[in-house]
Amino acid sequence: MRLSSTPVKLGAYAGGLAVAFAAAFTVGSALDPVTDTAAAAPAGSAEHEETDAGGHDDGHGAADAATPPAGLAVSERGYTLAPAAGSLPAGSSVPFAFTVTGPDGAPVQEFTEEHEKELHLIVVRRDLAGFQHVHPARDAAGTWSVPLDLAQGGSYRVFADFTPAALGEGLTLGTDLSVAGDYAPEPLPAPAATAAVDGYEIRLAGTPVAGRESELTFTVSRNGREVTDLEAYLGAFGHLVSLRTGDLAYLHTHPAQEAHGDETGGPAVQFATTFPTNGSYRLFLDFAHGGRVHTAEFTVTVGAPAAPELPASDPAAHDAIPHED
């Protein structure tokens, strides 16, 4: 996906006493027209924390990348995420079915495995609660299915992360899912350097900055002792999903270190992540220990890149310029 714009065309003519200028500027988006996102409220507005919008927020202006992040469109490169139903009843184990259709309109049958799975499905409520990372099963007709925990009503965002074999490149498509029941949005937790889950404490170190690679290190402890036998899970010791607040733009990051079979590691798991814009993000770290997968959640504030330093003016050079009296 790329944003493109036509050049600004300036026309000028002299009329003796006046000069007039005409200009035209057009911005086009390469996002597939089949999309279920809209422009977000500006940072600081009352709608900012609760909007279902799909634009940029949190002051994401100056740091915007040339290529929009993933997960904002339901279609891309001719591939479409097509749920069997756009609304579901509430429940702790609700069947969810969908297909991924290709450029020919038929369900895609051939995928390239990434991190030991053909497709990763991420589900989260619009307030960034209820995160789930699951792996559906695909039948012979190309329909994927998986039970979801939808105990709380509200609007959910569903992301399908996959690589079509015919394309040879990874895609992340997103769509909204409505779940029956009262929706009581939870406030976004404040940024913190530690998180607790299932008796584990996870410490986060690193200073994320928009527009460039940021190193994040998560250190896992339990009962005051660092965990040095993290288990291999999907080819690594950890998986990191980052979602931008507001539009829920999606980043799925894996550590550079691979892990397979009976390999163990820890206590630290490192990621190199490039956040597309400054603002607030919710981070979800999956790690395996004790035969179970655990998910630690963090809120982080990504800073804007430093402004480039302007060269200092040279008074001597200024004086050397001839001036007309």
mmCIF file of C-alpha atoms in Angstrom, residues 67-302:
data_model
loop_
_atom_site.group_PDB
_atom_site.id
_atom_site.type_symbol
_atom_site.label_atom_id
_atom_site.label_comp_id
_atom_site.label_asym_id
_atom_site.label_seq_id
_atom_site.Cartn_x
_atom_site.Cartn_y
_atom_site.Cartn_z
ATOM 1 C CA THR A 67 3.532 3.325 3.603
ATOM 2 C CA PRO A 68 0.495 2.996 5.892
ATOM 3 C CA PRO A 69 0.742 0.259 8.529
ATOM 4 C CA ALA A 70 -1.048 -3.051 8.211
ATOM 5 C CA GLY A 71 -4.511 -4.083 9.304
ATOM 6 C CA LEU A 72 -6.431 -0.971 8.300
ATOM 7 C CA ALA A 73 -8.099 -2.444 5.198
ATOM 8 C CA VAL A 74 -10.230 -5.520 4.593
ATOM 9 C CA SER A 75 -8.765 -5.927 1.084
ATOM 10 C CA GLU A 76 -5.265 -5.527 -0.294
ATOM 11 C CA ARG A 77 -3.466 -6.661 -3.448
ATOM 12 C CA GLY A 78 -6.655 -8.421 -4.570
ATOM 13 C CA TYR A 79 -7.018 -10.460 -1.359
ATOM 14 C CA THR A 80 -10.044 -9.990 0.912
ATOM 15 C CA LEU A 81 -10.873 -11.119 4.441
ATOM 16 C CA ALA A 82 -14.487 -12.351 4.284
ATOM 17 C CA PRO A 83 -16.157 -13.361 7.587
ATOM 18 C CA ALA A 84 -19.137 -15.697 7.357
ATOM 19 C CA ALA A 85 -21.004 -13.297 9.666
ATOM 20 C CA GLY A 86 -20.357 -9.715 10.711
ATOM 21 C CA SER A 87 -22.108 -10.102 14.072
ATOM 22 C CA LEU A 88 -22.053 -12.911 16.626
ATOM 23 C CA PRO A 89 -23.689 -13.690 19.977
ATOM 24 C CA ALA A 90 -21.718 -13.254 23.170
ATOM 25 C CA GLY A 91 -20.153 -16.333 24.713
ATOM 26 C CA SER A 92 -16.914 -17.820 25.987
ATOM 27 C CA SER A 93 -16.503 -20.159 22.981
ATOM 28 C CA VAL A 94 -18.250 -18.780 19.907
ATOM 29 C CA PRO A 95 -17.503 -20.358 16.489
ATOM 30 C CA PHE A 96 -16.043 -17.875 14.023
ATOM 31 C CA ALA A 97 -15.647 -18.746 10.329
ATOM 32 C CA PHE A 98 -14.144 -16.820 7.432
ATOM 33 C CA THR A 99 -12.413 -17.149 4.098
ATOM 34 C CA VAL A 100 -9.571 -15.314 2.429
ATOM 35 C CA THR A 101 -10.493 -14.758 -1.199
ATOM 36 C CA GLY A 102 -7.907 -14.135 -3.892
ATOM 37 C CA PRO A 103 -7.814 -11.952 -7.000
ATOM 38 C CA ASP A 104 -10.055 -14.470 -8.783
ATOM 39 C CA GLY A 105 -12.730 -14.181 -6.070
ATOM 40 C CA ALA A 106 -12.305 -17.781 -4.916
ATOM 41 C CA PRO A 107 -11.107 -18.875 -1.452
ATOM 42 C CA VAL A 108 -7.327 -19.098 -1.304
ATOM 43 C CA GLN A 109 -6.118 -22.679 -0.877
ATOM 44 C CA GLU A 110 -2.346 -22.289 -0.896
ATOM 45 C CA PHE A 111 -0.503 -20.453 1.871
ATOM 46 C CA THR A 112 3.135 -20.246 2.890
ATOM 47 C CA GLU A 113 3.763 -21.091 6.541
ATOM 48 C CA GLU A 114 5.127 -18.238 8.611
ATOM 49 C CA HIS A 115 6.274 -19.030 12.144
ATOM 50 C CA GLU A 116 4.958 -22.573 11.860
ATOM 51 C CA LYS A 117 1.403 -21.579 10.895
ATOM 52 C CA GLU A 118 -0.380 -20.748 7.649
ATOM 53 C CA LEU A 119 -2.431 -18.008 9.291
ATOM 54 C CA HIS A 120 -2.350 -16.089 12.558
ATOM 55 C CA LEU A 121 -5.650 -14.585 13.730
ATOM 56 C CA ILE A 122 -5.591 -11.677 16.178
ATOM 57 C CA VAL A 123 -8.825 -10.582 17.849
ATOM 58 C CA VAL A 124 -9.198 -7.623 20.197
ATOM 59 C CA ARG A 125 -12.006 -5.370 21.309
ATOM 60 C CA ARG A 126 -11.983 -1.780 20.078
ATOM 61 C CA ASP A 127 -10.962 -0.583 23.550
ATOM 62 C CA LEU A 128 -7.929 -2.937 23.287
ATOM 63 C CA ALA A 129 -9.316 -5.372 25.867
ATOM 64 C CA GLY A 130 -9.893 -9.085 25.317
ATOM 65 C CA PHE A 131 -6.789 -9.781 23.201
ATOM 66 C CA GLN A 132 -6.597 -13.220 21.552
ATOM 67 C CA HIS A 133 -3.951 -14.760 19.286
ATOM 68 C CA VAL A 134 -5.333 -17.977 17.811
ATOM 69 C CA HIS A 135 -4.687 -20.305 14.890
ATOM 70 C CA PRO A 136 -7.781 -21.403 12.953
ATOM 71 C CA ALA A 137 -8.144 -24.653 11.025
ATOM 72 C CA ARG A 138 -8.816 -24.593 7.269
ATOM 73 C CA ASP A 139 -11.115 -27.100 5.568
ATOM 74 C CA ALA A 140 -10.931 -28.455 2.019
ATOM 75 C CA ALA A 141 -13.162 -25.653 0.716
ATOM 76 C CA GLY A 142 -10.834 -22.949 2.048
ATOM 77 C CA THR A 143 -12.999 -21.922 5.024
ATOM 78 C CA TRP A 144 -11.169 -21.158 8.264
ATOM 79 C CA SER A 145 -12.832 -21.695 11.651
ATOM 80 C CA VAL A 146 -11.901 -21.233 15.298
ATOM 81 C CA PRO A 147 -13.770 -20.692 18.596
ATOM 82 C CA LEU A 148 -13.379 -17.201 20.083
ATOM 83 C CA ASP A 149 -13.841 -15.900 23.604
ATOM 84 C CA LEU A 150 -16.474 -13.194 23.095
ATOM 85 C CA ALA A 151 -17.869 -13.076 26.608
ATOM 86 C CA GLN A 152 -18.114 -9.276 26.546
ATOM 87 C CA GLY A 153 -20.289 -7.458 24.045
ATOM 88 C CA GLY A 154 -19.052 -4.685 21.818
ATOM 89 C CA SER A 155 -17.118 -4.007 18.640
ATOM 90 C CA TYR A 156 -14.091 -6.206 17.981
ATOM 91 C CA ARG A 157 -11.312 -5.924 15.433
ATOM 92 C CA VAL A 158 -10.162 -9.107 13.673
ATOM 93 C CA PHE A 159 -6.767 -9.325 11.943
ATOM 94 C CA ALA A 160 -5.700 -12.138 9.620
ATOM 95 C CA ASP A 161 -1.915 -12.328 9.206
ATOM 96 C CA PHE A 162 -0.856 -14.649 6.357
ATOM 97 C CA THR A 163 1.242 -15.127 3.216
ATOM 98 C CA PRO A 164 -0.535 -16.290 0.033
ATOM 99 C CA ALA A 165 1.726 -18.699 -1.826
ATOM 100 C CA ALA A 166 0.894 -17.038 -5.146
ATOM 101 C CA LEU A 167 1.860 -13.598 -3.835
ATOM 102 C CA GLY A 168 4.933 -14.570 -1.841
ATOM 103 C CA GLU A 169 4.535 -11.597 0.502
ATOM 104 C CA GLY A 170 2.884 -11.299 3.888
ATOM 105 C CA LEU A 171 -0.442 -9.486 4.271
ATOM 106 C CA THR A 172 -2.467 -8.408 7.272
ATOM 107 C CA LEU A 173 -6.143 -7.718 6.620
ATOM 108 C CA GLY A 174 -8.582 -6.378 9.200
ATOM 109 C CA THR A 175 -12.333 -6.288 9.659
ATOM 110 C CA ASP A 176 -14.814 -5.372 12.386
ATOM 111 C CA LEU A 177 -16.934 -7.887 14.268
ATOM 112 C CA SER A 178 -19.995 -6.901 16.306
ATOM 113 C CA VAL A 179 -20.794 -8.950 19.416
ATOM 114 C CA ALA A 180 -24.228 -8.721 21.029
ATOM 115 C CA GLY A 181 -24.495 -7.243 24.497
ATOM 116 C CA ASP A 182 -23.831 -4.032 26.358
ATOM 117 C CA TYR A 183 -20.529 -2.388 25.551
ATOM 118 C CA ALA A 184 -18.746 -0.751 28.473
ATOM 119 C CA PRO A 185 -15.370 0.405 27.121
ATOM 120 C CA GLU A 186 -12.454 0.051 29.504
ATOM 121 C CA PRO A 187 -9.982 2.930 29.846
ATOM 122 C CA LEU A 188 -6.554 2.384 28.348
ATOM 123 C CA PRO A 189 -4.119 1.449 31.141
ATOM 124 C CA ALA A 190 -1.416 4.000 31.835
ATOM 125 C CA PRO A 191 2.069 3.392 30.440
ATOM 126 C CA ALA A 192 4.174 1.209 32.749
ATOM 127 C CA ALA A 193 7.499 -0.605 32.569
ATOM 128 C CA THR A 194 6.202 -3.780 34.218
ATOM 129 C CA ALA A 195 3.260 -6.107 33.689
ATOM 130 C CA ALA A 196 1.993 -9.113 35.629
ATOM 131 C CA VAL A 197 0.249 -12.195 34.237
ATOM 132 C CA ASP A 198 -0.329 -15.695 35.646
ATOM 133 C CA GLY A 199 2.188 -15.152 38.450
ATOM 134 C CA TYR A 200 4.902 -13.810 36.124
ATOM 135 C CA GLU A 201 6.384 -10.324 36.129
ATOM 136 C CA ILE A 202 7.631 -8.914 32.840
ATOM 137 C CA ARG A 203 9.862 -5.842 32.658
ATOM 138 C CA LEU A 204 10.069 -3.725 29.528
ATOM 139 C CA ALA A 205 13.208 -1.766 28.656
ATOM 140 C CA GLY A 206 13.728 0.460 25.654
ATOM 141 C CA THR A 207 12.730 3.860 24.329
ATOM 142 C CA PRO A 208 10.542 3.532 21.235
ATOM 143 C CA VAL A 209 10.810 6.336 18.692
ATOM 144 C CA ALA A 210 8.651 6.641 15.588
ATOM 145 C CA GLY A 211 10.027 6.124 12.125
ATOM 146 C CA ARG A 212 13.148 4.181 13.031
ATOM 147 C CA GLU A 213 14.007 0.784 14.447
ATOM 148 C CA SER A 214 13.583 0.649 18.226
ATOM 149 C CA GLU A 215 14.937 -2.165 20.376
ATOM 150 C CA LEU A 216 12.571 -3.448 23.051
ATOM 151 C CA THR A 217 13.675 -5.980 25.673
ATOM 152 C CA PHE A 218 11.222 -7.962 27.793
ATOM 153 C CA THR A 219 12.621 -9.772 30.851
ATOM 154 C CA VAL A 220 10.484 -12.505 32.419
ATOM 155 C CA SER A 221 10.622 -13.306 36.150
ATOM 156 C CA ARG A 222 8.620 -15.479 38.503
ATOM 157 C CA ASN A 223 8.613 -15.389 42.296
ATOM 158 C CA GLY A 224 11.464 -12.899 42.189
ATOM 159 C CA ARG A 225 13.703 -15.088 40.019
ATOM 160 C CA GLU A 226 14.435 -14.657 36.345
ATOM 161 C CA VAL A 227 12.997 -17.351 34.089
ATOM 162 C CA THR A 228 15.798 -18.948 32.077
ATOM 163 C CA ASP A 229 13.812 -21.816 30.565
ATOM 164 C CA LEU A 230 11.298 -20.089 28.339
ATOM 165 C CA GLU A 231 9.939 -22.589 25.836
ATOM 166 C CA ALA A 232 9.971 -22.425 22.069
ATOM 167 C CA TYR A 233 6.607 -21.308 20.717
ATOM 168 C CA LEU A 234 5.898 -20.947 17.001
ATOM 169 C CA GLY A 235 9.587 -20.860 16.210
ATOM 170 C CA ALA A 236 10.642 -18.249 18.763
ATOM 171 C CA PHE A 237 10.777 -17.426 22.477
ATOM 172 C CA GLY A 238 8.246 -14.649 22.123
ATOM 173 C CA HIS A 239 5.823 -12.934 19.766
ATOM 174 C CA LEU A 240 4.908 -9.284 19.912
ATOM 175 C CA VAL A 241 1.786 -7.635 18.525
ATOM 176 C CA SER A 242 1.557 -3.844 18.730
ATOM 177 C CA LEU A 243 -1.688 -1.958 18.089
ATOM 178 C CA ARG A 244 -1.936 1.801 17.746
ATOM 179 C CA THR A 245 -4.714 3.393 19.771
ATOM 180 C CA GLY A 246 -7.630 4.846 17.828
ATOM 181 C CA ASP A 247 -7.372 3.138 14.444
ATOM 182 C CA LEU A 248 -5.739 -0.094 15.730
ATOM 183 C CA ALA A 249 -3.006 -0.068 13.100
ATOM 184 C CA TYR A 250 -1.181 -3.376 13.395
ATOM 185 C CA LEU A 251 2.458 -4.406 13.879
ATOM 186 C CA HIS A 252 3.365 -8.086 14.344
ATOM 187 C CA THR A 253 6.995 -8.525 15.360
ATOM 188 C CA HIS A 254 9.071 -11.609 16.061
ATOM 189 C CA PRO A 255 12.486 -11.636 17.743
ATOM 190 C CA ALA A 256 15.600 -12.222 15.684
ATOM 191 C CA GLN A 257 16.440 -15.339 17.710
ATOM 192 C CA GLU A 258 14.642 -18.449 16.514
ATOM 193 C CA ALA A 259 13.729 -21.342 18.804
ATOM 194 C CA HIS A 260 12.467 -24.809 17.974
ATOM 195 C CA GLY A 261 11.656 -28.113 19.617
ATOM 196 C CA ASP A 262 13.007 -28.482 23.140
ATOM 197 C CA GLU A 263 15.175 -25.356 23.042
ATOM 198 C CA THR A 264 14.894 -23.070 26.060
ATOM 199 C CA GLY A 265 15.952 -19.487 26.597
ATOM 200 C CA GLY A 266 15.392 -16.323 28.559
ATOM 201 C CA PRO A 267 14.992 -14.424 30.711
ATOM 202 C CA ALA A 268 15.229 -11.668 28.077
ATOM 203 C CA VAL A 269 13.432 -11.589 24.738
ATOM 204 C CA GLN A 270 14.420 -8.792 22.370
ATOM 205 C CA PHE A 271 12.529 -7.276 19.470
ATOM 206 C CA ALA A 272 13.502 -4.728 16.841
ATOM 207 C CA THR A 273 10.321 -2.829 16.020
ATOM 208 C CA THR A 274 9.663 0.176 13.809
ATOM 209 C CA PHE A 275 6.629 2.133 14.960
ATOM 210 C CA PRO A 276 5.172 4.090 12.036
ATOM 211 C CA THR A 277 4.085 7.129 14.043
ATOM 212 C CA ASN A 278 4.364 8.667 17.469
ATOM 213 C CA GLY A 279 1.532 8.243 19.983
ATOM 214 C CA SER A 280 0.089 5.565 22.257
ATOM 215 C CA TYR A 281 0.316 1.848 21.486
ATOM 216 C CA ARG A 282 -0.801 -1.294 23.270
ATOM 217 C CA LEU A 283 1.757 -4.127 23.214
ATOM 218 C CA PHE A 284 0.873 -7.812 23.633
ATOM 219 C CA LEU A 285 3.761 -10.198 24.362
ATOM 220 C CA ASP A 286 3.142 -13.939 23.997
ATOM 221 C CA PHE A 287 5.633 -16.290 25.673
ATOM 222 C CA ALA A 288 5.519 -19.964 26.617
ATOM 223 C CA HIS A 289 6.508 -21.471 29.974
ATOM 224 C CA GLY A 290 5.267 -24.384 32.012
ATOM 225 C CA GLY A 291 3.506 -25.846 29.004
ATOM 226 C CA ARG A 292 1.245 -22.810 28.583
ATOM 227 C CA VAL A 293 1.209 -19.628 26.532
ATOM 228 C CA HIS A 294 0.990 -16.429 28.576
ATOM 229 C CA THR A 295 0.239 -12.915 27.317
ATOM 230 C CA ALA A 296 1.654 -9.797 28.982
ATOM 231 C CA GLU A 297 0.160 -6.427 28.042
ATOM 232 C CA PHE A 298 1.800 -2.995 28.052
ATOM 233 C CA THR A 299 0.856 0.544 27.119
ATOM 234 C CA VAL A 300 3.739 2.541 25.668
ATOM 235 C CA THR A 301 4.126 6.072 24.410
ATOM 236 C CA VAL A 302 6.154 6.257 21.219
#
